[in-house]
Coordinates of C-alpha atoms and ligand atoms in Angstrom, one line a residue:
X1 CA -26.3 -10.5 44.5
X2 CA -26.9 -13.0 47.4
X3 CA -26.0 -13.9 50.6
X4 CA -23.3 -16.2 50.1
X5 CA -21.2 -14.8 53.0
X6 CA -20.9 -18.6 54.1
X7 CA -19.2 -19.3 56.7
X8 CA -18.2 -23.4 56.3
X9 CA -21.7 -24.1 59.0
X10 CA -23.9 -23.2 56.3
X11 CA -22.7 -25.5 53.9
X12 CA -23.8 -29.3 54.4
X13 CA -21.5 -31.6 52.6
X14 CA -24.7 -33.6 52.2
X15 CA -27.2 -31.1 51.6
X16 CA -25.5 -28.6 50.4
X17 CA -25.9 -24.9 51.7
X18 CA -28.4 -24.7 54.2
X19 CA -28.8 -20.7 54.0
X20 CA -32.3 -19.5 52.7
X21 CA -33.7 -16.3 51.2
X22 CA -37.5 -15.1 52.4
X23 CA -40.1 -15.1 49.9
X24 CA -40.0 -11.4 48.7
X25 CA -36.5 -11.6 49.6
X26 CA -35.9 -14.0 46.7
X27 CA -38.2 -12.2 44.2
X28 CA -36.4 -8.8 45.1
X29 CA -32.8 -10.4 44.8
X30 CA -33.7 -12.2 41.6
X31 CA -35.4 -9.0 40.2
X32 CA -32.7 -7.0 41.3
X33 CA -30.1 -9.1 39.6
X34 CA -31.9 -9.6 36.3
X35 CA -32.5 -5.7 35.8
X36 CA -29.2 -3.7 35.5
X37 CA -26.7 -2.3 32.7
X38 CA -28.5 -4.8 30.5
X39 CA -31.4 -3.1 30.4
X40 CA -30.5 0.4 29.7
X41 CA -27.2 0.0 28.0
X42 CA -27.1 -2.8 26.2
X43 CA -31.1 -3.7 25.4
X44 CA -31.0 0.2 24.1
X45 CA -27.8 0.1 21.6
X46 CA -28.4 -3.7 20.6
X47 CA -31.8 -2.9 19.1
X48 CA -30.9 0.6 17.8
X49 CA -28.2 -1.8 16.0
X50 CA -30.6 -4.4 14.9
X51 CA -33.3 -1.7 13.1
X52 CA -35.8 -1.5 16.4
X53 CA -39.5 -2.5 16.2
X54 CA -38.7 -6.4 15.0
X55 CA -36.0 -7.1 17.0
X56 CA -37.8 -6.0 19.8
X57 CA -40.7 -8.3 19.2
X58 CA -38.1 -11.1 18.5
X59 CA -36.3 -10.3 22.1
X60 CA -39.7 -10.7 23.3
X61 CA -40.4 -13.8 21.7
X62 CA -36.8 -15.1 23.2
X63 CA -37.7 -13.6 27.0
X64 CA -41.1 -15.6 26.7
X65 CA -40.3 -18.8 24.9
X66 CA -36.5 -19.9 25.6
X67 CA -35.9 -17.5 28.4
X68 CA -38.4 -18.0 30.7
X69 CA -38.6 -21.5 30.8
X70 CA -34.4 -21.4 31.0
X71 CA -35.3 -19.8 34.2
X72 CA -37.8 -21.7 35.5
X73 CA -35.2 -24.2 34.5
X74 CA -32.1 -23.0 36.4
X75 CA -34.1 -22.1 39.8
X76 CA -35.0 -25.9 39.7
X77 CA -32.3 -27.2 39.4
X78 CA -30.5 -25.0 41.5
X79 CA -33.2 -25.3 44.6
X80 CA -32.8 -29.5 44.6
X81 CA -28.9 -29.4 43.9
X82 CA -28.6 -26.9 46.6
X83 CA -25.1 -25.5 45.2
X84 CA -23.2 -23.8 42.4
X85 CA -23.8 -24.7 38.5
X86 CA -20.8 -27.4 38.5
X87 CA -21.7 -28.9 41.7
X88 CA -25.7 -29.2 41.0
X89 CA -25.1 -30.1 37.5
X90 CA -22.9 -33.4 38.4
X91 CA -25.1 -34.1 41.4
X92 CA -28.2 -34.3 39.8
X93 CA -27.2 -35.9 36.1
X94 CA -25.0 -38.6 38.8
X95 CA -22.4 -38.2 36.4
X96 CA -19.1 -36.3 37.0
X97 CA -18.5 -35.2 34.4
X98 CA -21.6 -33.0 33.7
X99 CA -19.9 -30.9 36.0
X100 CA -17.4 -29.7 33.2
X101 CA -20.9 -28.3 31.4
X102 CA -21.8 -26.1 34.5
X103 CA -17.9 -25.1 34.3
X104 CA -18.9 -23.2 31.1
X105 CA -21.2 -20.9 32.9
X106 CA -18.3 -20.3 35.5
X107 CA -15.7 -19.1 32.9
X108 CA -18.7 -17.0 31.0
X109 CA -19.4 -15.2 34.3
X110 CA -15.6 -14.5 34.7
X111 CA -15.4 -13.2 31.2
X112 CA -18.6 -11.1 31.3
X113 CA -17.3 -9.1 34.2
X114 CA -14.3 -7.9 32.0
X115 CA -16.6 -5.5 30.7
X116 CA -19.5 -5.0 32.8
X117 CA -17.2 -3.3 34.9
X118 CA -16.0 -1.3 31.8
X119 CA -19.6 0.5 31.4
X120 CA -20.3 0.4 35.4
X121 CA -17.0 2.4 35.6
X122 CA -18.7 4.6 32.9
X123 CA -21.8 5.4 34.8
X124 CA -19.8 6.6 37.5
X125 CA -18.3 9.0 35.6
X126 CA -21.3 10.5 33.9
X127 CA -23.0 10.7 37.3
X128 CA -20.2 13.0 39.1
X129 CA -20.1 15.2 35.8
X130 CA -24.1 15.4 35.9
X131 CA -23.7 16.7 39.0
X132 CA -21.4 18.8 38.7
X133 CA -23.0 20.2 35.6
X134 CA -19.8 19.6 33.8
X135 CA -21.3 17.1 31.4
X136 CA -23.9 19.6 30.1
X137 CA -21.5 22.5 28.9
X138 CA -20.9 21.0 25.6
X139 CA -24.3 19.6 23.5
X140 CA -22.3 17.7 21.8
X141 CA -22.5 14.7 23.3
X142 CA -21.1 12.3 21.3
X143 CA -18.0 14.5 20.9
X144 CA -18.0 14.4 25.3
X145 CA -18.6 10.5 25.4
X146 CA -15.5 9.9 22.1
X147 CA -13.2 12.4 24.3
X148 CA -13.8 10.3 27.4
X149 CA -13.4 6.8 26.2
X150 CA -10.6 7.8 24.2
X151 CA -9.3 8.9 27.3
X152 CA -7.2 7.3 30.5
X153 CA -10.1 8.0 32.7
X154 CA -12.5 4.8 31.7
X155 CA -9.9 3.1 32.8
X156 CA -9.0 4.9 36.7
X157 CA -13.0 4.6 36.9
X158 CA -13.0 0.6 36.3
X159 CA -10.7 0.6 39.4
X160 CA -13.0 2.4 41.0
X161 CA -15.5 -0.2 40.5
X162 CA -13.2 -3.0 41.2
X163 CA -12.2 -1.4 44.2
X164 CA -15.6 -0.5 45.4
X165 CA -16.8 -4.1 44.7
X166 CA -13.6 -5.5 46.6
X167 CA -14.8 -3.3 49.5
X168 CA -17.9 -5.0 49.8
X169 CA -16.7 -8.1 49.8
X170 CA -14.0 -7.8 52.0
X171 CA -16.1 -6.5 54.2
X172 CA -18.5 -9.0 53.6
X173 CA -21.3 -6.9 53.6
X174 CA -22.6 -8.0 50.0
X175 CA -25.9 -8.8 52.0
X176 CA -25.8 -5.2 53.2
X177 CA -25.4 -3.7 49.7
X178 CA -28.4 -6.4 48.5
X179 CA -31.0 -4.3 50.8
X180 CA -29.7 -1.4 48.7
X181 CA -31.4 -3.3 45.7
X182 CA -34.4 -2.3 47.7
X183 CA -34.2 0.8 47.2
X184 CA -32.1 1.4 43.7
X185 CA -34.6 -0.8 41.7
X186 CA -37.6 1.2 42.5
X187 CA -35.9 3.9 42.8
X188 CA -34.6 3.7 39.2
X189 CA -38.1 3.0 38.2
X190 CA -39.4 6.4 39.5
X191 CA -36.5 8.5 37.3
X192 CA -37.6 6.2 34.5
X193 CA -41.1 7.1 34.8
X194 CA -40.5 10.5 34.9
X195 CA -38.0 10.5 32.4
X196 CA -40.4 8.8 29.9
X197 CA -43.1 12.1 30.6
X198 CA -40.1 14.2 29.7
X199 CA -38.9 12.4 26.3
X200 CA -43.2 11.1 25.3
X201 CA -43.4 14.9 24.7
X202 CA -40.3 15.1 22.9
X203 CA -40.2 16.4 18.9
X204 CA -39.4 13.6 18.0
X205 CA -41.2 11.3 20.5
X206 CA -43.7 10.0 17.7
X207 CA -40.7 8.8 15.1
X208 CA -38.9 7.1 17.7
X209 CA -41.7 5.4 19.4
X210 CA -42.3 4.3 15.8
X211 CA -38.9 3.2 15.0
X212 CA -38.8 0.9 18.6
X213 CA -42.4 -0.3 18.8
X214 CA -43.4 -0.3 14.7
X215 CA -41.7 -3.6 13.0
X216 CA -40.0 -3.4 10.0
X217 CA -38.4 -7.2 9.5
X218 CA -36.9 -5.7 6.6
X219 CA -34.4 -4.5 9.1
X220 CA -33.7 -8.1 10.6
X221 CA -30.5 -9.6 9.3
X222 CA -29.9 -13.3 11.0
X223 CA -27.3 -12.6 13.2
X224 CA -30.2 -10.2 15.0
X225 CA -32.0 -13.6 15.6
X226 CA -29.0 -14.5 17.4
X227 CA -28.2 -11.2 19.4
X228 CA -32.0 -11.0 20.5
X229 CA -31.6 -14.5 21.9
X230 CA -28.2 -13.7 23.6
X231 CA -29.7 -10.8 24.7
X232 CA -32.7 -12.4 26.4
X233 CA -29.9 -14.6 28.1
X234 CA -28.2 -12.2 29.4
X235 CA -30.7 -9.5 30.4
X236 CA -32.4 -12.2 32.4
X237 CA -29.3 -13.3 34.0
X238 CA -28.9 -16.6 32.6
X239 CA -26.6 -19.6 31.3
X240 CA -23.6 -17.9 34.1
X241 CA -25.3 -19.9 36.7
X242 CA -26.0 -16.7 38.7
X243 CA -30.0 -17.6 38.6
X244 CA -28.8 -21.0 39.5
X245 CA -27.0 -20.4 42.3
X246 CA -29.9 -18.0 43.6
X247 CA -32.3 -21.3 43.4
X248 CA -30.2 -22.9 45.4
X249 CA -31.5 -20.4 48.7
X250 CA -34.5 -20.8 47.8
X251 CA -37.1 -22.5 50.7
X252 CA -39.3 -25.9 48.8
X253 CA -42.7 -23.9 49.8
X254 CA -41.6 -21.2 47.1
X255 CA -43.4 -21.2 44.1
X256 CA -40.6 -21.0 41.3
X257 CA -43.4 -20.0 38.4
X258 CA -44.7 -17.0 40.3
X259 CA -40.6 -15.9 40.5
X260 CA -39.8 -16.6 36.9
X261 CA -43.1 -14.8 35.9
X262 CA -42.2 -11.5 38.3
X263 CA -39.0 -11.5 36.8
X264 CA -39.7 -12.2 33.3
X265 CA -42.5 -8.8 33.7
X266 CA -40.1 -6.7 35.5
X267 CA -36.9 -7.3 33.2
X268 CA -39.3 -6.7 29.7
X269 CA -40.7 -3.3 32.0
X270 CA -37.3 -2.4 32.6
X271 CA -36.6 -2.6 29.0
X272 CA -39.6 -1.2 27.5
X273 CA -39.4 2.0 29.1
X274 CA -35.7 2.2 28.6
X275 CA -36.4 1.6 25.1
X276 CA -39.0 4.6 25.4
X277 CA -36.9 6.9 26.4
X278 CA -33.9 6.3 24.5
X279 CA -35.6 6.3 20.9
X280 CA -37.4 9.5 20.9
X281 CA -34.3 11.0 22.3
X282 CA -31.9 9.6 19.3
X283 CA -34.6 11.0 16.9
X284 CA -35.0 14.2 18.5
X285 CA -31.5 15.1 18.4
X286 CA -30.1 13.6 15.7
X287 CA -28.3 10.8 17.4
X288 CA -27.9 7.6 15.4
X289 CA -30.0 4.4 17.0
X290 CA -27.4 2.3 15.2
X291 CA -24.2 3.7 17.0
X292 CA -23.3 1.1 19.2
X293 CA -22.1 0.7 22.6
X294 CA -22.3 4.6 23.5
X295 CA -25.7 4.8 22.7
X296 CA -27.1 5.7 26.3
X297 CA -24.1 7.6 27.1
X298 CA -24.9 10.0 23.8
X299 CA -28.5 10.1 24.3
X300 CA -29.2 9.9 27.9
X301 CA -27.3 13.4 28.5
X302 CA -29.7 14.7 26.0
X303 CA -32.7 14.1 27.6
X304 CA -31.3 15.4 30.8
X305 CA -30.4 18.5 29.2
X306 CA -33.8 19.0 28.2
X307 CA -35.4 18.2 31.5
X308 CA -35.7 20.8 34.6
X309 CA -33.4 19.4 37.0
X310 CA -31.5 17.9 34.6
X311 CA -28.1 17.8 36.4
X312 CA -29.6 16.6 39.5
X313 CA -31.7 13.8 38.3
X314 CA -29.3 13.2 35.9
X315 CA -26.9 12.4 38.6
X316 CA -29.6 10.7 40.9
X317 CA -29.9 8.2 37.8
X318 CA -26.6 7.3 37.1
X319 CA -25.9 6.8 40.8
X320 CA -28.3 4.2 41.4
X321 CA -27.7 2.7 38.1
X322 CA -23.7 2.2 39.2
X323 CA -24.8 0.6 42.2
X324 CA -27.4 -1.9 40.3
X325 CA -24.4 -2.6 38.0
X326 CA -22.1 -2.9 41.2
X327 CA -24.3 -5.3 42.6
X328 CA -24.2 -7.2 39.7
X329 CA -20.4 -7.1 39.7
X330 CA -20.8 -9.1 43.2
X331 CA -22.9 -11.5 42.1
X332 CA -20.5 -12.1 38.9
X333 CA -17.5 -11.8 40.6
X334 CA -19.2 -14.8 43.2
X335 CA -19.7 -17.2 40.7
X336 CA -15.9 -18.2 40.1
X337 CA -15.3 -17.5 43.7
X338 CA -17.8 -19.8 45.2
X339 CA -16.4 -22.5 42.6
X340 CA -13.0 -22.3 44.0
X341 CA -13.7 -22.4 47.7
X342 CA -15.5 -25.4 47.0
X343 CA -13.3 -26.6 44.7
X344 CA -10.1 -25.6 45.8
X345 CA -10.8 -25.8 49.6
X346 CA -9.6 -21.7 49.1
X347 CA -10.9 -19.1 51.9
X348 CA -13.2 -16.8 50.7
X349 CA -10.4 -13.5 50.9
X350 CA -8.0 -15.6 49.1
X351 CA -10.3 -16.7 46.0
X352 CA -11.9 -13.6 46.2
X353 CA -8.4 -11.9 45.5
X354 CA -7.3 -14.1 42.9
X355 CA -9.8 -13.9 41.1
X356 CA -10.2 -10.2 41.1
X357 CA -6.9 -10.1 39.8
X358 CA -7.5 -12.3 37.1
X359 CA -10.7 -10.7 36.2
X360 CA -8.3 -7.2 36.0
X361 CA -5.7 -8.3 34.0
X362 CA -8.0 -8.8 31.4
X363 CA -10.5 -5.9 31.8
X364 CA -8.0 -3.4 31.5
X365 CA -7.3 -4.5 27.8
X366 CA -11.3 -4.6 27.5
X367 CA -11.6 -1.2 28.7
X368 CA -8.5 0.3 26.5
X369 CA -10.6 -1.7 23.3
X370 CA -13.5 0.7 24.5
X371 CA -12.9 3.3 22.5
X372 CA -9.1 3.8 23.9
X373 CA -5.8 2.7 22.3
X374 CA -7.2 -0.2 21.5
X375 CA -10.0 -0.3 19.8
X376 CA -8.7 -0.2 16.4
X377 CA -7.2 -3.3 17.0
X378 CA -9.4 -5.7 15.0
X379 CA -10.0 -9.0 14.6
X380 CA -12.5 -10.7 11.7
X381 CA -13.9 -6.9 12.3
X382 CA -14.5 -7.0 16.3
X383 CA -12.1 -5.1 18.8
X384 CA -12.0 -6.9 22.1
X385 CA -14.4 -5.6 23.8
X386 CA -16.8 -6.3 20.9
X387 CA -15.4 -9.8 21.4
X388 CA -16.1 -10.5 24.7
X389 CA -19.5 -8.7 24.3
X390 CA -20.6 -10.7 21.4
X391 CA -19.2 -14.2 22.3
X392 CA -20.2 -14.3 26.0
X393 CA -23.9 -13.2 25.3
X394 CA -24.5 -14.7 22.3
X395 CA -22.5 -18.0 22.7
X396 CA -21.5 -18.5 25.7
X397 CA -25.1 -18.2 27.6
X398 CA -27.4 -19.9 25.2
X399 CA -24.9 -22.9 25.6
X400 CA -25.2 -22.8 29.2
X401 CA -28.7 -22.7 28.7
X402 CA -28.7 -25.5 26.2
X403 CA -27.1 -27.6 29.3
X404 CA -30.0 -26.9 31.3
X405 CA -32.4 -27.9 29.0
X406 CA -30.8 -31.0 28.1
X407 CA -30.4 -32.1 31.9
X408 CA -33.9 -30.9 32.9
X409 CA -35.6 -32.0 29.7
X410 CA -33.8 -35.4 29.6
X411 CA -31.0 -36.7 32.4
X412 CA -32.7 -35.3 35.6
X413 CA -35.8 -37.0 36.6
X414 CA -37.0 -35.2 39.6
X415 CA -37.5 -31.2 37.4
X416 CA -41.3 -32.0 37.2
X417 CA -42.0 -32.5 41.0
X418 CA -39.3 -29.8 41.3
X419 CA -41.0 -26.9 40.0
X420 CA -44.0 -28.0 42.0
X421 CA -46.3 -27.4 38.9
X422 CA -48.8 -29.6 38.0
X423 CA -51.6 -30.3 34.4
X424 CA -51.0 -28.7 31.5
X425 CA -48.1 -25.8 32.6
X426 CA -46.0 -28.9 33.8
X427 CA -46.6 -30.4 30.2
X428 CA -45.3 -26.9 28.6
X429 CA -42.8 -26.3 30.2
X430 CA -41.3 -29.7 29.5
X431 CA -42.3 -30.1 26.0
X432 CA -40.4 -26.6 26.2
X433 CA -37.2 -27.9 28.0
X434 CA -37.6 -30.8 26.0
X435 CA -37.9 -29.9 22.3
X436 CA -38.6 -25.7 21.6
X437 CA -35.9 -24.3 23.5
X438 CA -32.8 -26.5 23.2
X439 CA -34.1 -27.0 19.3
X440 CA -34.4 -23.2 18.8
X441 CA -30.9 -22.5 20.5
X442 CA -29.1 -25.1 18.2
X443 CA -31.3 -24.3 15.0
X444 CA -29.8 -20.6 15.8
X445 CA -26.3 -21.8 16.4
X446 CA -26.1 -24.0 13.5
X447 CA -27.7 -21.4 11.2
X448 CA -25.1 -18.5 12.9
X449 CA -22.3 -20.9 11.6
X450 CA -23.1 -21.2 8.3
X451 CA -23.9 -25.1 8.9
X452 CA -27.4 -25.1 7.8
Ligands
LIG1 N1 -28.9 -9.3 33.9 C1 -27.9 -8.3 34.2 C2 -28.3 -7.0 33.5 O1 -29.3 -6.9 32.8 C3 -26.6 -8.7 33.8 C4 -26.2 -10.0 34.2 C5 -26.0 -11.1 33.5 C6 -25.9 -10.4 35.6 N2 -25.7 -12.1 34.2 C7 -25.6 -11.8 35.5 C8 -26.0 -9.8 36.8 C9 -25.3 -12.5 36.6 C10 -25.7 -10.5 37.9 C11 -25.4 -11.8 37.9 O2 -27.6 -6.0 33.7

């Protein structure tokens, strides 16, 4: 999601990289990169799972109060270490070893591609059989989306993606693809809206706007207190050092707050209306809210199906959301990679291979957990996919957030000035780095492990 086409001129061994976004260009990129699969797919089936209404105001209470501050945290500290998560952690802690904490984020952006590109290859599917009308001969779309993952094709489409994605980079024009997000974010945002005027005057519109927007805590079980905080993590992009390594392009005019509050709105907008559309179309045709990773696959078709145009803007939708998820695939796929060129002294073709390589050996197993041949093979009740899902969201990021806090709200002196906020928002948001969010990640943790 950048332009981190560096050739070795842009990168200072003093000052770090010396490329910079524009304003809106920054705003865009960092939009573009927080709204994606997260929003539709896995906002939608995660709250369906935890009972809908509360969670959703618990998600909310995660975006606004660990979240956005996280953010405002990793811009930061990206902007004045002027690299990637390992390098600007050690550099501005001045201890080496901090760098092993920004290593976390590294590995979680390496696992979380394993299956991002699983349900990216799955929107590419369902947009060529929405166009070709083939998705809409049976209605029984669970029965299509069981028969397809059960199938060999999830796994020829994740190619695809990986292929696609390796296109891009090898031709390096990642920063090409990035104007795309220009168009693909808005332009998702206009099939949203009139999507949502479709399913509002669904049957069943009133029960499942009730069901997402009505809280019922009784539904909340802990672990939800957990998801929605992983999920704020990783809807917004954090704790993977992708948001960090954006600050790091960032020009010192640039307000960071007016960024983190754009994409704070725009991710919860994204959400909300995906939220509004899925619901009343799981109540309106008798799909479950609680059944999992499908869920958008199952219901989405629905609502299609019931629209004029169906096949067409059906297509339209799932195109632009496969190249917002492909997008994102860059940006994941350049967080390991940027590590080892620096690291490793490696040219950019030669990390970029290995790692796609690496990244492959172990999404093909992910993918084949997916509702393939593997996914009945269990462990403490999770297949692998489930695994990789649940650890990297729910673990994984909030620790790399934890690190964040700790080094802005404690080690690094110079955050404040930083952030260029002054009075009382400089006073929240430290008190926040400080003492609310790393205290409400580990209060979560601890409770999640059955320590307290
Ligand atoms: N936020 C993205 C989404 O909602 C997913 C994501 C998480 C991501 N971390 C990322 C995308 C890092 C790009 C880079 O779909």
């Amino acid at each position: 999601m950048s332009n981190k086409q560096e050739s070795p001129s842009t990168v200072d061994k003093k000052a770090g990289t010396t490329e910079r976004f524009s304003s809106a260009g920054f705003i865009l990129a960092a939009i573009g990169s927080s709204v994606g699969l997260g929003n539709m797919w896995k906002f939608t089936y995660v709250t369906g799972q935890n009972g809908g209404g509360a969670f959703f105001l618990l998600f909310i209470a995660c975006l606004l109060i660990v979240g956005l501050p996280v953010l405002m945290g990793e811009l930061a500290v990206g902007r004045a270490g002027r690299g990637d998560a390992v390098i600007s952690f050690s550099k501005l802690s001045g201890k080496k070893w901090w760098g092993a904490l920004g290593f976390v984020s590294v590995v979680a952006a390496f696992l979380v591609m394993t299956f991002y590109s699983t349900i990216a290859g799955w929107t590419l599917h369902y947009a060529v059989q929405s166009i070709s009308g083939a998705l809409f001969e049976s209605t029984d779309y669970q029965a299509v989306y069981d028969t397809f993952t059960a199938s060999t094709a999830p796994i020829w489409w994740q190619i695809a993606i990986f292929i696609i994605t390796g296109i891009v980079i090898a031709k390096g024009i990642s920063s090409g693809i990035e104007k795309f997000n220009k168009i693909v974010i808005p332009g998702l945002l206009i099939i949203l809206v009139i999507m949502l005027v479709r399913t509002l005057t669904l049957d069943g519109a009133a029960e499942g706007i009730r069901y997402f927007l009505y809280p019922d805590f009784s539904q909340l079980t802990f672990t939800s207190a957990l998801e929605a905080l992983g999920l704020a993590f990783f809807s917004l992009s954090l704790g993977m050092g992708a948001m960090l390594t954006y600050g790091a392009y960032v020009e010192k005019h640039q307000s960071l707050s007016a960024a983190t509050l754009a994409v704070g709105a725009g991710d919860l907008a994204y959400a909300l209306i995906a939220g509004l559309i899925i619901f009343p179309t799981t109540f309106t045709f008798g799909i479950a809210p609680n059944s999992g990773p499908g869920l958008v696959f199952v219901a989405l078709p629905a609502a299609f199906a019931a629209m004029p145009f169906g096949n067409l803007f059906g297509g339209l939708f799932f195109i632009l959301l496969a190249i917002a998820a492909i997008t994102s695939c860059l940006a994941l796929i350049e967080v390991p990679v940027a590590y080892l060129m620096r690291k490793y002294g490696h040219g950019r073709t030669k990390a970029t291979v290995f790692v796609m390589i690496a990244m492959y050996v172990l999404a093909l197993p992910v993918t084949l957990a997916a509702g393939g041949a593997l996914s009945d093979v269990t462990f403490a009740g999770r297949n692998l996919f489930d695994w990789l899902d649940f650890v990297t969201s729910n673990i994984m990021l909030p620790l790399g957030g934890l690190f964040v806090t700790i080094l802005v709200g404690f080690v690094w002196k110079g955050a404040g000035e930083e952030t260029g906020m002054k009075g009382w928002w400089l006073k929240a948001w430290l008190f926040s780095m400080r003492y609310i969010a790393p205290i409400l990640i580990v209060l979560i943790f601890l409770k999640y492990a059955g320590i307290i």
